[in-house]
PDB file of C-alpha atoms in Angstrom:
ATOM      1  CA  ALA P   1     -41.070  43.477 -27.360  1.00 51.00           C
ATOM      2  CA  VAL P   2     -38.678  46.338 -27.941  1.00 52.00           C
ATOM      3  CA  ALA P   3     -38.370  47.775 -24.445  1.00 50.00           C
ATOM      4  CA  ALA P   4     -37.110  44.499 -22.986  1.00 54.00           C
ATOM      5  CA  GLN P   5     -34.190  44.561 -25.426  1.00 70.00           C
ATOM      6  CA  LEU P   6     -33.005  48.035 -24.402  1.00 74.00           C
ATOM      7  CA  HIS P   7     -31.313  49.137 -21.206  1.00 78.00           C
ATOM      8  CA  GLY P   8     -29.358  52.139 -20.025  1.00 82.00           C
ATOM      9  CA  GLN P   9     -29.632  55.359 -18.069  1.00 88.00           C
ATOM     10  CA  ILE P  10     -31.786  58.333 -19.041  1.00 90.00           C
ATOM     11  CA  ALA P  11     -32.251  61.696 -17.350  1.00 95.00           C
ATOM     12  CA  VAL P  12     -35.258  63.902 -18.082  1.00 95.00           C
ATOM     13  CA  THR P  13     -35.620  67.559 -17.158  1.00 97.00           C
ATOM     14  CA  GLY P  14     -38.534  69.852 -17.853  1.00 97.00           C
ATOM     15  CA  ARG P  15     -39.940  73.307 -17.292  1.00 97.00           C
ATOM     16  CA  LEU P  16     -43.542  74.476 -17.480  1.00 96.00           C
ATOM     17  CA  ALA P  17     -44.223  78.209 -17.717  1.00 97.00           C
ATOM     18  CA  GLY P  18     -47.047  80.577 -18.599  1.00 96.00           C
ATOM     19  CA  SER P  19     -50.687  80.462 -17.577  1.00 96.00           C
ATOM     20  CA  ALA P  20     -53.292  77.723 -17.418  1.00 93.00           C
ATOM     21  CA  ALA P  21     -54.763  79.081 -20.649  1.00 94.00           C
ATOM     22  CA  ASP P  22     -51.484  79.543 -22.536  1.00 96.00           C
ATOM     23  CA  ALA P  23     -48.591  77.441 -21.225  1.00 97.00           C
ATOM     24  CA  ARG P  24     -45.189  76.460 -22.570  1.00 97.00           C
ATOM     25  CA  LEU P  25     -43.416  73.156 -21.908  1.00 97.00           C
ATOM     26  CA  ASP P  26     -39.699  72.558 -22.437  1.00 98.00           C
ATOM     27  CA  ALA P  27     -38.418  69.033 -21.835  1.00 98.00           C
ATOM     28  CA  ASP P  28     -34.986  67.527 -22.428  1.00 97.00           C
ATOM     29  CA  LEU P  29     -33.883  63.908 -22.391  1.00 96.00           C
ATOM     30  CA  ASP P  30     -30.248  62.856 -22.225  1.00 96.00           C
ATOM     31  CA  GLY P  31     -28.939  59.364 -21.693  1.00 92.00           C
ATOM     32  CA  THR P  32     -27.198  56.249 -22.878  1.00 90.00           C
ATOM     33  CA  VAL P  33     -28.945  53.209 -24.347  1.00 84.00           C
ATOM     34  CA  MET P  34     -27.649  49.713 -25.048  1.00 80.00           C
ATOM     35  CA  ALA P  35     -29.406  47.071 -27.160  1.00 75.00           C
ATOM     36  CA  ALA P  36     -29.301  43.525 -25.792  1.00 70.00           C
ATOM     37  CA  GLY P  37     -28.710  42.138 -29.273  1.00 59.00           C
ATOM     38  CA  MET P  38     -25.507  44.142 -29.833  1.00 61.00           C
ATOM     39  CA  PRO P  39     -21.969  43.116 -28.811  1.00 59.00           C
ATOM     40  CA  ALA P  40     -20.692  44.664 -25.605  1.00 56.00           C
ATOM     41  CA  GLY P  41     -19.126  48.064 -26.117  1.00 57.00           C
ATOM     42  CA  GLU P  42     -19.745  51.753 -25.683  1.00 60.00           C
ATOM     43  CA  PRO P  43     -23.457  52.521 -25.138  1.00 69.00           C
ATOM     44  CA  GLY P  44     -25.173  54.799 -27.614  1.00 83.00           C
ATOM     45  CA  ARG P  45     -25.949  58.318 -26.482  1.00 90.00           C
ATOM     46  CA  LEU P  46     -29.396  59.770 -27.182  1.00 92.00           C
ATOM     47  CA  THR P  47     -30.707  63.282 -26.735  1.00 96.00           C
ATOM     48  CA  ALA P  48     -34.261  64.483 -27.246  1.00 97.00           C
ATOM     49  CA  ARG P  49     -35.821  67.920 -26.981  1.00 98.00           C
ATOM     50  CA  LEU P  50     -39.532  68.685 -26.805  1.00 98.00           C
ATOM     51  CA  ARG P  51     -40.830  72.222 -27.149  1.00 98.00           C
ATOM     52  CA  ALA P  52     -44.559  72.863 -26.876  1.00 98.00           C
ATOM     53  CA  GLU P  53     -46.318  76.244 -26.837  1.00 97.00           C
ATOM     54  CA  HIS P  54     -49.886  77.532 -26.452  1.00 96.00           C
ATOM     55  CA  LEU P  55     -50.977  74.616 -24.282  1.00 96.00           C
ATOM     56  CA  PRO P  56     -53.616  73.350 -23.881  1.00 94.00           C
ATOM     57  CA  HIS P  57     -56.019  74.933 -26.384  1.00 92.00           C
ATOM     58  CA  ALA P  58     -53.918  75.442 -29.537  1.00 93.00           C
ATOM     59  CA  PRO P  59     -50.703  73.512 -28.986  1.00 96.00           C
ATOM     60  CA  VAL P  60     -47.733  73.807 -31.320  1.00 98.00           C
ATOM     61  CA  ALA P  61     -44.953  71.320 -30.625  1.00 98.00           C
ATOM     62  CA  HIS P  62     -41.608  70.176 -31.972  1.00 98.00           C
ATOM     63  CA  LEU P  63     -39.695  67.020 -31.073  1.00 98.00           C
ATOM     64  CA  GLY P  64     -36.111  66.369 -32.080  1.00 98.00           C
ATOM     65  CA  VAL P  65     -34.150  63.192 -31.354  1.00 97.00           C
ATOM     66  CA  GLN P  66     -30.502  62.584 -32.208  1.00 96.00           C
ATOM     67  CA  GLY P  67     -27.819  60.126 -31.236  1.00 95.00           C
ATOM     68  CA  MET P  68     -26.875  56.490 -31.612  1.00 92.00           C
ATOM     69  CA  LEU P  69     -29.151  53.473 -31.264  1.00 88.00           C
ATOM     70  CA  ALA P  70     -27.854  49.901 -31.556  1.00 85.00           C
ATOM     71  CA  GLY P  71     -24.650  51.095 -33.181  1.00 86.00           C
ATOM     72  CA  ALA P  72     -26.279  53.309 -35.833  1.00 91.00           C
ATOM     73  CA  PRO P  73     -27.181  57.017 -35.985  1.00 95.00           C
ATOM     74  CA  VAL P  74     -30.814  57.898 -35.349  1.00 96.00           C
ATOM     75  CA  GLU P  75     -32.458  61.220 -36.212  1.00 97.00           C
ATOM     76  CA  ILE P  76     -36.092  62.199 -35.714  1.00 98.00           C
ATOM     77  CA  ASP P  77     -37.622  65.593 -36.449  1.00 98.00           C
ATOM     78  CA  LEU P  78     -41.366  65.920 -35.781  1.00 98.00           C
ATOM     79  CA  ALA P  79     -43.748  68.862 -35.625  1.00 98.00           C
ATOM     80  CA  ALA P  80     -47.353  68.755 -34.447  1.00 98.00           C
ATOM     81  CA  ALA P  81     -50.083  71.328 -33.907  1.00 98.00           C
ATOM     82  CA  ARG P  82     -53.780  71.687 -33.255  1.00 96.00           C
ATOM     83  CA  ALA P  83     -55.435  74.827 -34.604  1.00 94.00           C
ATOM     84  CA  PRO P  84     -58.178  76.705 -32.718  1.00 91.00           C
ATOM     85  CA  ASP P  85     -60.752  75.155 -35.088  1.00 92.00           C
ATOM     86  CA  GLY P  86     -59.639  71.686 -33.964  1.00 93.00           C
ATOM     87  CA  VAL P  87     -57.660  70.653 -37.055  1.00 95.00           C
ATOM     88  CA  ALA P  88     -54.681  68.532 -35.973  1.00 96.00           C
ATOM     89  CA  ARG P  89     -51.499  68.351 -38.036  1.00 97.00           C
ATOM     90  CA  LEU P  90     -48.537  65.960 -37.808  1.00 97.00           C
ATOM     91  CA  GLU P  91     -45.431  66.554 -39.889  1.00 98.00           C
ATOM     92  CA  ILE P  92     -42.638  63.978 -39.958  1.00 98.00           C
ATOM     93  CA  ARG P  93     -39.834  66.055 -41.360  1.00 97.00           C
ATOM     94  CA  ARG P  94     -37.252  63.358 -40.875  1.00 97.00           C
ATOM     95  CA  ALA P  95     -37.145  59.932 -39.228  1.00 98.00           C
ATOM     96  CA  GLU P  96     -34.128  57.779 -40.062  1.00 98.00           C
ATOM     97  CA  TRP P  97     -32.381  54.835 -38.461  1.00 96.00           C
ATOM     98  CA  ARG P  98     -30.373  52.303 -40.466  1.00 96.00           C
ATOM     99  CA  SER P  99     -32.529  51.399 -43.485  1.00 97.00           C
ATOM    100  CA  ALA P 100     -35.761  52.625 -41.851  1.00 97.00           C
ATOM    101  CA  ARG P 101     -37.259  55.877 -43.122  1.00 97.00           C
ATOM    102  CA  ALA P 102     -40.467  57.843 -42.575  1.00 98.00           C
ATOM    103  CA  ALA P 103     -41.616  61.230 -43.862  1.00 98.00           C
ATOM    104  CA  GLY P 104     -44.823  63.079 -44.641  1.00 98.00           C
ATOM    105  CA  THR P 105     -47.638  65.227 -43.340  1.00 98.00           C
ATOM    106  CA  LEU P 106     -51.131  64.263 -42.185  1.00 96.00           C
ATOM    107  CA  GLU P 107     -54.044  66.441 -41.066  1.00 95.00           C
ATOM    108  CA  LEU P 108     -57.181  65.403 -39.217  1.00 93.00           C
ATOM    109  CA  ALA P 109     -60.272  67.610 -39.006  1.00 90.00           C
ATOM    110  CA  ALA P 110     -61.999  68.131 -35.675  1.00 90.00           C
ATOM    111  CA  GLY P 111     -64.112  65.050 -34.984  1.00 85.00           C
ATOM    112  CA  GLY P 112     -62.692  63.314 -38.065  1.00 85.00           C
ATOM    113  CA  ILE P 113     -61.539  59.711 -38.359  1.00 86.00           C
ATOM    114  CA  TRP P 114     -59.691  59.645 -41.687  1.00 87.00           C
ATOM    115  CA  PRO P 115     -56.687  61.923 -42.291  1.00 90.00           C
ATOM    116  CA  THR P 116     -55.692  63.922 -45.342  1.00 93.00           C
ATOM    117  CA  GLY P 117     -52.126  64.262 -46.617  1.00 96.00           C
ATOM    118  CA  ARG P 118     -49.421  61.747 -47.389  1.00 97.00           C
ATOM    119  CA  LEU P 119     -47.141  59.650 -45.186  1.00 97.00           C
ATOM    120  CA  GLU P 120     -44.490  57.199 -46.385  1.00 98.00           C
ATOM    121  CA  ALA P 121     -42.581  54.736 -44.232  1.00 98.00           C
ATOM    122  CA  GLY P 122     -40.503  51.638 -44.754  1.00 98.00           C
ATOM    123  CA  ALA P 123     -37.357  49.647 -44.173  1.00 98.00           C
ATOM    124  CA  SER P 124     -35.334  47.969 -46.893  1.00 97.00           C
ATOM    125  CA  ARG P 125     -33.744  45.553 -44.391  1.00 97.00           C
ATOM    126  CA  LEU P 126     -36.013  44.280 -41.637  1.00 95.00           C
ATOM    127  CA  ASP P 127     -33.074  42.461 -40.064  1.00 93.00           C
ATOM    128  CA  ASP P 128     -31.836  45.915 -39.016  1.00 93.00           C
ATOM    129  CA  PHE P 129     -34.322  45.578 -36.149  1.00 90.00           C
ATOM    130  CA  ALA P 130     -32.768  42.361 -34.832  1.00 85.00           C
ATOM    131  CA  PRO P 131     -30.962  44.092 -31.928  1.00 82.00           C
ATOM    132  CA  LEU P 132     -34.278  45.578 -30.750  1.00 83.00           C
ATOM    133  CA  LEU P 133     -36.684  42.655 -31.178  1.00 82.00           C
ATOM    134  CA  ARG P 134     -36.944  39.222 -29.654  1.00 75.00           C
ATOM    135  CA  GLU P 135     -38.094  37.684 -32.945  1.00 78.00           C
ATOM    136  CA  ARG P 136     -35.836  37.469 -36.004  1.00 85.00           C
ATOM    137  CA  MET P 137     -37.160  39.143 -39.169  1.00 91.00           C
ATOM    138  CA  THR P 138     -35.822  39.525 -42.686  1.00 95.00           C
ATOM    139  CA  GLY P 139     -37.150  41.051 -45.895  1.00 97.00           C
ATOM    140  CA  SER P 140     -38.304  44.587 -46.652  1.00 98.00           C
ATOM    141  CA  LEU P 141     -41.418  46.639 -45.874  1.00 97.00           C
ATOM    142  CA  SER P 142     -42.931  49.792 -47.367  1.00 98.00           C
ATOM    143  CA  ALA P 143     -46.178  51.631 -46.634  1.00 98.00           C
ATOM    144  CA  VAL P 144     -47.954  54.743 -47.927  1.00 97.00           C
ATOM    145  CA  ILE P 145     -51.009  56.555 -46.541  1.00 95.00           C
ATOM    146  CA  GLN P 146     -52.582  59.014 -48.984  1.00 96.00           C
ATOM    147  CA  GLY P 147     -55.642  60.989 -47.935  1.00 93.00           C
ATOM    148  CA  GLY P 148     -57.868  63.542 -49.612  1.00 90.00           C
ATOM    149  CA  PRO P 149     -61.466  64.800 -49.419  1.00 85.00           C
ATOM    150  CA  GLU P 150     -62.753  62.064 -51.759  1.00 89.00           C
ATOM    151  CA  SER P 151     -60.774  59.030 -50.591  1.00 93.00           C
ATOM    152  CA  VAL P 152     -58.096  57.695 -48.253  1.00 93.00           C
ATOM    153  CA  SER P 153     -55.793  54.911 -49.416  1.00 96.00           C
ATOM    154  CA  ILE P 154     -53.451  52.670 -47.475  1.00 95.00           C
ATOM    155  CA  LYS P 155     -50.874  50.577 -49.314  1.00 97.00           C
ATOM    156  CA  ALA P 156     -48.363  48.281 -47.662  1.00 97.00           C
ATOM    157  CA  GLU P 157     -46.057  45.699 -49.198  1.00 97.00           C
ATOM    158  CA  ALA P 158     -43.486  43.275 -47.807  1.00 96.00           C
ATOM    159  CA  GLU P 159     -40.942  41.609 -50.076  1.00 96.00           C
ATOM    160  CA  ASN P 160     -39.577  38.223 -48.990  1.00 95.00           C
ATOM    161  CA  PRO P 161     -40.811  38.580 -45.400  1.00 94.00           C
ATOM    162  CA  ASP P 162     -39.523  35.935 -42.999  1.00 94.00           C
ATOM    163  CA  VAL P 163     -40.597  36.184 -39.356  1.00 89.00           C
ATOM    164  CA  ALA P 164     -39.247  33.541 -36.990  1.00 85.00           C
ATOM    165  CA  GLY P 165     -42.012  31.434 -35.475  1.00 81.00           C
ATOM    166  CA  ILE P 166     -44.660  32.753 -37.881  1.00 86.00           C
ATOM    167  CA  GLY P 167     -43.742  32.063 -41.492  1.00 91.00           C
ATOM    168  CA  THR P 168     -42.356  33.258 -44.803  1.00 94.00           C
ATOM    169  CA  ALA P 169     -43.660  34.563 -48.123  1.00 94.00           C
ATOM    170  CA  ARG P 170     -42.335  35.778 -51.427  1.00 94.00           C
ATOM    171  CA  ARG P 171     -44.603  38.806 -51.116  1.00 95.00           C
ATOM    172  CA  ALA P 172     -47.379  40.092 -48.883  1.00 95.00           C
ATOM    173  CA  TRP P 173     -49.502  43.156 -49.543  1.00 96.00           C
ATOM    174  CA  LEU P 174     -52.434  45.273 -48.406  1.00 97.00           C
ATOM    175  CA  ASN P 175     -54.315  47.713 -50.635  1.00 97.00           C
ATOM    176  CA  ALA P 176     -57.232  49.502 -48.992  1.00 96.00           C
ATOM    177  CA  THR P 177     -59.270  52.531 -50.048  1.00 95.00           C
ATOM    178  CA  VAL P 178     -61.947  54.381 -48.093  1.00 93.00           C
ATOM    179  CA  ARG P 179     -64.184  56.363 -50.433  1.00 93.00           C
ATOM    180  CA  ASP P 180     -66.230  59.382 -49.340  1.00 90.00           C
ATOM    181  CA  PRO P 181     -64.583  59.275 -45.891  1.00 86.00           C
ATOM    182  CA  ALA P 182     -66.312  62.362 -44.478  1.00 80.00           C
ATOM    183  CA  ALA P 183     -69.933  61.464 -45.274  1.00 82.00           C
ATOM    184  CA  THR P 184     -70.628  57.773 -45.978  1.00 88.00           C
ATOM    185  CA  PRO P 185     -67.308  55.907 -45.921  1.00 88.00           C
ATOM    186  CA  VAL P 186     -67.100  52.736 -47.995  1.00 93.00           C
ATOM    187  CA  LEU P 187     -64.118  50.410 -47.614  1.00 92.00           C
ATOM    188  CA  ASP P 188     -62.680  48.566 -50.598  1.00 94.00           C
ATOM    189  CA  GLY P 189     -59.493  46.554 -50.202  1.00 95.00           C
ATOM    190  CA  GLU P 190     -57.327  43.566 -50.967  1.00 95.00           C
ATOM    191  CA  VAL P 191     -54.966  41.472 -48.868  1.00 94.00           C
ATOM    192  CA  GLY P 192     -52.639  38.990 -50.503  1.00 94.00           C
ATOM    193  CA  LEU P 193     -49.898  36.438 -49.886  1.00 92.00           C
ATOM    194  CA  ASP P 194     -47.684  34.994 -52.608  1.00 94.00           C
ATOM    195  CA  ALA P 195     -45.743  31.738 -52.128  1.00 89.00           C
ATOM    196  CA  ALA P 196     -46.331  31.745 -48.382  1.00 90.00           C
ATOM    197  CA  ALA P 197     -45.507  29.099 -45.784  1.00 90.00           C
ATOM    198  CA  ILE P 198     -47.286  29.695 -42.474  1.00 86.00           C
ATOM    199  CA  ALA P 199     -47.942  27.234 -39.645  1.00 77.00           C
ATOM    200  CA  GLY P 200     -47.095  24.269 -41.856  1.00 79.00           C
ATOM    201  CA  LEU P 201     -49.335  25.401 -44.702  1.00 82.00           C
ATOM    202  CA  ALA P 202     -47.999  26.543 -48.091  1.00 88.00           C
ATOM    203  CA  GLY P 203     -49.596  28.409 -50.962  1.00 85.00           C
ATOM    204  CA  SER P 204     -50.876  31.780 -52.155  1.00 87.00           C
ATOM    205  CA  ALA P 205     -54.020  33.680 -51.197  1.00 87.00           C
ATOM    206  CA  ARG P 206     -55.870  36.844 -52.093  1.00 87.00           C
ATOM    207  CA  LEU P 207     -58.915  38.351 -50.353  1.00 82.00           C
TER     208      LEU P 207
END
């Protein structure tokens, strides 16, 4: 659990204006956050600003977060919108904290299940999350979602993952592809573990 490892004081203010058919929301968050896994010291200050227009029918929103979290700078810059035809769009312009990164853009058609676009995320040092999590983790993780009209692929890979109380591996991976996602989706994928030791069992596996 992450929330149980964080404590501090946060103030939130907001303003809603406009009409029921076309409203604007401005919200600001300002506070200090401490991570239980960090040595005692000055708490990190976080600020966040949410701006959303044309609510509720064709919302256009932007979220920005800046400050310090567990002794390291954090910066998040997100934009989201839903067009009048129902197409939803999420753009991660920047999301960075320690070795963790995420960026990309995904779109989802009205009534759709599988997105189009590309999103990349990962962390080269999973132990960066130690101040936020109850369980110790080491290794690295990367993931990519790539979607188009003909197929959607999801690829994730962990190098030397070690999760306390669960197990270790030299490598773990997931490769999945959904073909013809709009009409008759067909899933084709592979999950693998290399040199793993989990719950007293050791070996490699591929499905």
